[in-house]
Amino acid sequence: PVDIDVEIVLRIPTSTVPSNIFDYFRNYLRTINYPITVSQSLAIKEVSFTTACNPNSDYGLQCQCENGFAWPCDMCNSNNSCSNQTCTCLIGLPSNDKFCQPVTNVTICEPTPTPSTGM
């Protein structure tokens, strides 16, 4: 047997679904028993919900990582981070279409230093 990771990205416009859609989705995923046999040679071993983006009246769109997921520190800076130093919340969609990734250990992101003007 060979394991192959497949990433499927679902983009659901939040304006067309109930406000509790992410809670429903999280709860539904918890009820599934894995592995799910699709065919004799294909089974789904795990499904991960990593990132949820919601409209925000202050910022337009706010993307939040699910528990156990975060963005790499280089994606958070003072202009787009809305979370603490763990880089789990961004204002707007990341420009590189990257979504939250599994956290293997707690990474504390250092704040981006302000450039000096050298007077």
Coordinates of N, CA and C in Angstrom, one line a residue:
P1 N 0.8 -1.2 0.0 CA 0.0 0.0 0.0 C 0.9 1.3 0.0
V2 N 0.4 2.3 -0.7 CA 1.0 3.6 -0.7 C 0.1 4.7 -0.2
D3 N 0.6 5.5 0.7 CA -0.2 6.6 1.2 C 0.1 7.8 0.3
I4 N -0.9 8.5 -0.1 CA -0.8 9.7 -0.9 C -1.6 10.8 -0.2
D5 N -1.1 12.0 0.1 CA -1.8 13.1 0.6 C -2.5 13.8 -0.5
V6 N -3.8 14.0 -0.4 CA -4.5 14.8 -1.3 C -5.2 16.0 -0.6
E7 N -5.0 17.2 -1.2 CA -5.5 18.4 -0.6 C -6.7 18.8 -1.4
I8 N -7.8 19.0 -0.8 CA -9.0 19.5 -1.5 C -9.4 20.8 -0.8
V9 N -9.5 21.9 -1.5 CA -9.8 23.2 -1.0 C -11.3 23.5 -1.3
L10 N -12.1 23.7 -0.3 CA -13.5 24.1 -0.5 C -13.6 25.5 -0.2
R11 N -14.2 26.3 -1.1 CA -14.4 27.7 -0.9 C -16.0 27.9 -0.9
I12 N -16.5 28.2 0.3 CA -17.9 28.3 0.4 C -18.2 29.8 0.7
P13 N -18.9 30.5 -0.2 CA -19.2 31.9 0.1 C -20.0 32.0 1.4
T14 N -19.5 32.7 2.4 CA -20.2 32.7 3.7 C -21.5 33.5 3.6
S15 N -21.7 34.4 2.6 CA -22.9 35.1 2.5 C -24.1 34.3 2.0
T16 N -23.8 33.1 1.5 CA -24.9 32.2 1.0 C -25.3 31.1 2.0
V17 N -24.6 31.0 3.1 CA -24.9 29.9 4.1 C -25.2 30.5 5.5
P18 N -25.8 29.7 6.3 CA -26.1 30.1 7.7 C -24.8 30.5 8.4
S19 N -25.0 31.4 9.4 CA -23.8 31.9 10.1 C -23.1 30.9 11.0
N20 N -23.8 29.8 11.3 CA -23.2 28.7 12.1 C -22.7 27.6 11.2
I21 N -22.4 27.8 10.0 CA -22.0 26.7 9.1 C -20.7 26.1 9.5
F22 N -19.7 26.9 10.0 CA -18.5 26.3 10.4 C -18.6 25.4 11.7
D23 N -19.5 25.8 12.6 CA -19.8 24.9 13.8 C -20.4 23.6 13.3
Y24 N -21.3 23.7 12.4 CA -22.0 22.5 11.8 C -20.9 21.6 11.2
F25 N -20.1 22.2 10.4 CA -19.0 21.5 9.6 C -18.1 20.8 10.6
R26 N -17.6 21.5 11.6 CA -16.7 20.9 12.6 C -17.4 19.8 13.3
N27 N -18.6 20.0 13.8 CA -19.3 18.9 14.5 C -19.6 17.7 13.6
Y28 N -19.9 17.9 12.3 CA -20.1 16.8 11.4 C -18.8 16.0 11.2
L29 N -17.7 16.7 11.0 CA -16.4 15.9 10.8 C -16.1 15.1 12.0
R30 N -16.5 15.5 13.2 CA -16.2 14.7 14.4 C -17.0 13.4 14.5
T31 N -18.1 13.4 13.8 CA -19.0 12.2 13.8 C -18.6 11.1 12.9
I32 N -17.7 11.4 12.0 CA -17.3 10.4 11.0 C -16.3 9.4 11.5
N33 N -16.5 8.1 11.2 CA -15.5 7.1 11.6 C -14.6 6.8 10.4
Y34 N -13.3 6.9 10.7 CA -12.3 6.7 9.7 C -11.6 5.3 9.9
P35 N -11.1 4.7 8.9 CA -11.1 5.1 7.5 C -12.5 4.9 6.8
I36 N -12.7 5.7 5.7 CA -13.9 5.5 4.9 C -13.4 4.8 3.6
T37 N -13.9 3.7 3.4 CA -13.5 2.9 2.2 C -14.3 3.4 1.0
V38 N -13.6 3.9 0.0 CA -14.2 4.5 -1.2 C -14.3 3.4 -2.3
S39 N -13.2 2.6 -2.4 CA -13.1 1.5 -3.3 C -12.1 0.5 -2.7
Q40 N -11.9 -0.6 -3.4 CA -11.0 -1.6 -2.9 C -9.6 -1.1 -2.7
S41 N -9.2 -0.1 -3.5 CA -7.9 0.5 -3.5 C -7.8 1.9 -3.0
L42 N -8.9 2.4 -2.5 CA -8.9 3.8 -2.0 C -9.7 4.0 -0.7
A43 N -9.1 4.6 0.3 CA -9.8 4.9 1.5 C -9.4 6.2 2.0
I44 N -10.3 6.9 2.7 CA -10.0 8.2 3.3 C -9.6 7.9 4.8
K45 N -8.4 8.3 5.1 CA -7.9 8.1 6.5 C -8.2 9.2 7.4
E46 N -8.3 10.4 6.9 CA -8.4 11.6 7.8 C -8.9 12.8 7.0
V47 N -9.7 13.6 7.6 CA -10.1 14.9 7.0 C -9.8 16.0 8.0
S48 N -9.2 17.1 7.5 CA -8.8 18.2 8.4 C -9.5 19.4 7.9
F49 N -10.1 20.1 8.8 CA -10.7 21.5 8.6 C -9.6 22.4 9.2
T50 N -9.0 23.2 8.3 CA -7.8 24.0 8.8 C -8.1 25.5 8.9
T51 N -8.9 26.1 8.1 CA -9.0 27.5 8.0 C -10.5 27.9 7.8
A52 N -10.9 28.9 8.5 CA -12.3 29.5 8.3 C -12.2 31.0 8.1
C53 N -12.8 31.5 7.1 CA -12.7 33.0 6.8 C -14.2 33.5 6.9
N54 N -14.3 34.5 7.6 CA -15.7 35.1 7.8 C -15.6 36.6 7.5
P55 N -16.7 37.2 7.0 CA -16.8 38.6 6.8 C -16.6 39.3 8.2
N56 N -16.0 40.4 8.2 CA -15.8 41.1 9.5 C -16.0 42.6 9.1
S57 N -16.9 43.2 9.9 CA -17.3 44.6 9.6 C -16.1 45.6 9.7
D58 N -15.1 45.3 10.5 CA -14.0 46.2 10.6 C -12.9 46.0 9.5
Y59 N -12.7 44.7 9.1 CA -11.6 44.4 8.2 C -12.0 43.9 6.8
G60 N -13.2 43.6 6.6 CA -13.7 43.0 5.3 C -13.7 41.5 5.5
L61 N -12.6 40.8 5.7 CA -12.5 39.4 5.8 C -11.5 39.0 6.8
Q62 N -11.8 38.1 7.7 CA -10.9 37.6 8.7 C -10.8 36.1 8.7
C63 N -9.6 35.6 8.5 CA -9.3 34.2 8.4 C -8.7 33.7 9.7
Q64 N -9.3 32.6 10.3 CA -8.9 32.1 11.6 C -8.5 30.6 11.4
C65 N -7.3 30.2 11.9 CA -6.9 28.8 11.9 C -7.7 28.0 12.9
E66 N -8.0 26.8 12.6 CA -8.6 25.9 13.6 C -7.6 25.4 14.6
N67 N -8.0 24.8 15.7 CA -7.1 24.3 16.7 C -6.1 23.4 16.1
G68 N -4.8 23.6 16.5 CA -3.8 22.7 16.0 C -3.2 23.2 14.7
F69 N -3.6 24.3 14.2 CA -3.1 24.8 12.9 C -2.7 26.3 13.0
A70 N -1.8 26.7 12.2 CA -1.3 28.1 12.2 C -0.7 28.4 10.8
W71 N -0.4 29.6 10.5 CA 0.3 30.0 9.4 C 1.8 30.1 9.7
P72 N 2.7 29.9 8.8 CA 4.1 30.1 9.1 C 4.3 31.6 9.5
C73 N 5.3 31.8 10.4 CA 5.5 33.1 10.9 C 5.7 34.2 9.9
D74 N 6.4 33.8 8.8 CA 6.7 34.8 7.7 C 5.4 35.3 7.0
M75 N 4.3 34.7 7.3 CA 3.0 35.2 6.7 C 2.3 36.2 7.6
C76 N 2.8 36.4 8.8 CA 2.1 37.3 9.7 C 3.1 38.5 9.9
N77 N 2.5 39.7 9.7 CA 3.2 40.9 10.0 C 2.2 41.9 10.7
S78 N 2.7 43.0 11.0 CA 1.8 44.0 11.8 C 0.6 44.4 10.9
N79 N 0.7 44.3 9.6 CA -0.4 44.8 8.8 C -1.5 43.8 8.6
N80 N -1.3 42.5 8.8 CA -2.3 41.6 8.5 C -2.6 40.6 9.6
S81 N -1.9 40.6 10.7 CA -2.2 39.7 11.8 C -3.2 40.2 12.7
C82 N -4.2 39.4 13.1 CA -5.1 39.9 14.1 C -5.1 39.0 15.3
S83 N -4.1 38.1 15.4 CA -4.0 37.2 16.6 C -2.7 37.6 17.4
N84 N -2.5 36.8 18.4 CA -1.3 37.0 19.2 C -0.1 36.5 18.4
Q85 N 1.0 36.2 19.0 CA 2.2 35.8 18.3 C 2.2 34.4 17.8
T86 N 1.1 33.7 17.8 CA 1.1 32.3 17.2 C 0.6 32.3 15.8
C87 N 0.3 33.4 15.2 CA -0.1 33.5 13.8 C -1.2 32.6 13.4
T88 N -2.3 32.7 14.1 CA -3.5 31.9 13.8 C -4.7 32.7 13.3
C89 N -4.5 34.0 13.1 CA -5.6 34.8 12.5 C -5.0 35.9 11.6
L90 N -5.5 36.0 10.4 CA -5.1 37.0 9.4 C -6.3 37.8 9.0
I91 N -6.0 39.1 8.7 CA -7.0 40.0 8.1 C -6.9 39.8 6.6
G92 N -8.0 39.4 5.9 CA -8.0 39.1 4.5 C -7.4 37.8 4.2
L93 N -7.6 37.4 2.9 CA -7.0 36.1 2.4 C -5.5 36.3 2.2
P94 N -4.8 35.3 2.5 CA -3.3 35.3 2.2 C -3.1 35.5 0.7
S95 N -2.2 36.3 0.3 CA -2.0 36.6 -1.1 C -1.5 35.4 -1.8
N96 N -0.8 34.4 -1.1 CA -0.3 33.2 -1.8 C -1.2 32.0 -1.8
D97 N -2.5 32.2 -1.4 CA -3.5 31.2 -1.3 C -3.1 30.0 -0.4
K98 N -2.2 30.3 0.6 CA -1.8 29.2 1.5 C -2.8 29.3 2.7
F99 N -3.1 28.1 3.2 CA -4.0 28.0 4.3 C -3.3 27.5 5.5
C100 N -3.9 27.5 6.7 CA -3.3 27.1 7.9 C -2.7 25.7 7.8
Q101 N -1.6 25.5 8.4 CA -0.9 24.3 8.4 C -0.8 23.6 9.7
P102 N -0.6 22.3 9.8 CA -0.5 21.7 11.1 C 0.6 22.3 12.0
V103 N 0.4 22.4 13.2 CA 1.4 22.9 14.1 C 2.0 21.7 14.8
T104 N 3.3 21.5 14.6 CA 4.0 20.3 15.2 C 4.5 20.7 16.6
N105 N 4.8 21.9 16.8 CA 5.1 22.4 18.1 C 4.7 23.9 18.1
V106 N 4.5 24.4 19.3 CA 4.1 25.8 19.4 C 5.2 26.7 19.0
T107 N 4.9 27.5 17.9 CA 5.9 28.4 17.4 C 5.4 29.8 17.8
I108 N 6.3 30.6 18.4 CA 6.0 32.0 18.8 C 6.7 32.8 17.7
C109 N 5.9 33.6 17.0 CA 6.4 34.5 16.0 C 6.8 35.8 16.6
E110 N 8.0 36.2 16.3 CA 8.6 37.5 16.8 C 7.9 38.6 16.0
P111 N 7.6 39.7 16.6 CA 7.0 40.8 15.9 C 7.9 41.3 14.8
T112 N 7.4 41.8 13.7 CA 8.2 42.4 12.6 C 8.8 43.7 13.1
P113 N 10.1 43.8 13.1 CA 10.8 45.0 13.6 C 10.4 46.2 12.7
T114 N 10.3 47.4 13.3 CA 10.0 48.6 12.5 C 11.4 49.1 11.9
P115 N 11.4 49.3 10.6 CA 12.7 49.8 10.0 C 13.1 51.1 10.6
S116 N 14.4 51.2 10.9 CA 15.0 52.4 11.4 C 15.2 53.4 10.2
T117 N 15.1 54.7 10.5 CA 15.3 55.7 9.5 C 16.7 56.2 9.4
G118 N 17.5 55.8 10.4 CA 19.0 56.1 10.3 C 19.3 57.6 10.3
M119 N 18.7 58.4 11.2 CA 19.0 59.8 11.2 C 20.3 60.1 11.7

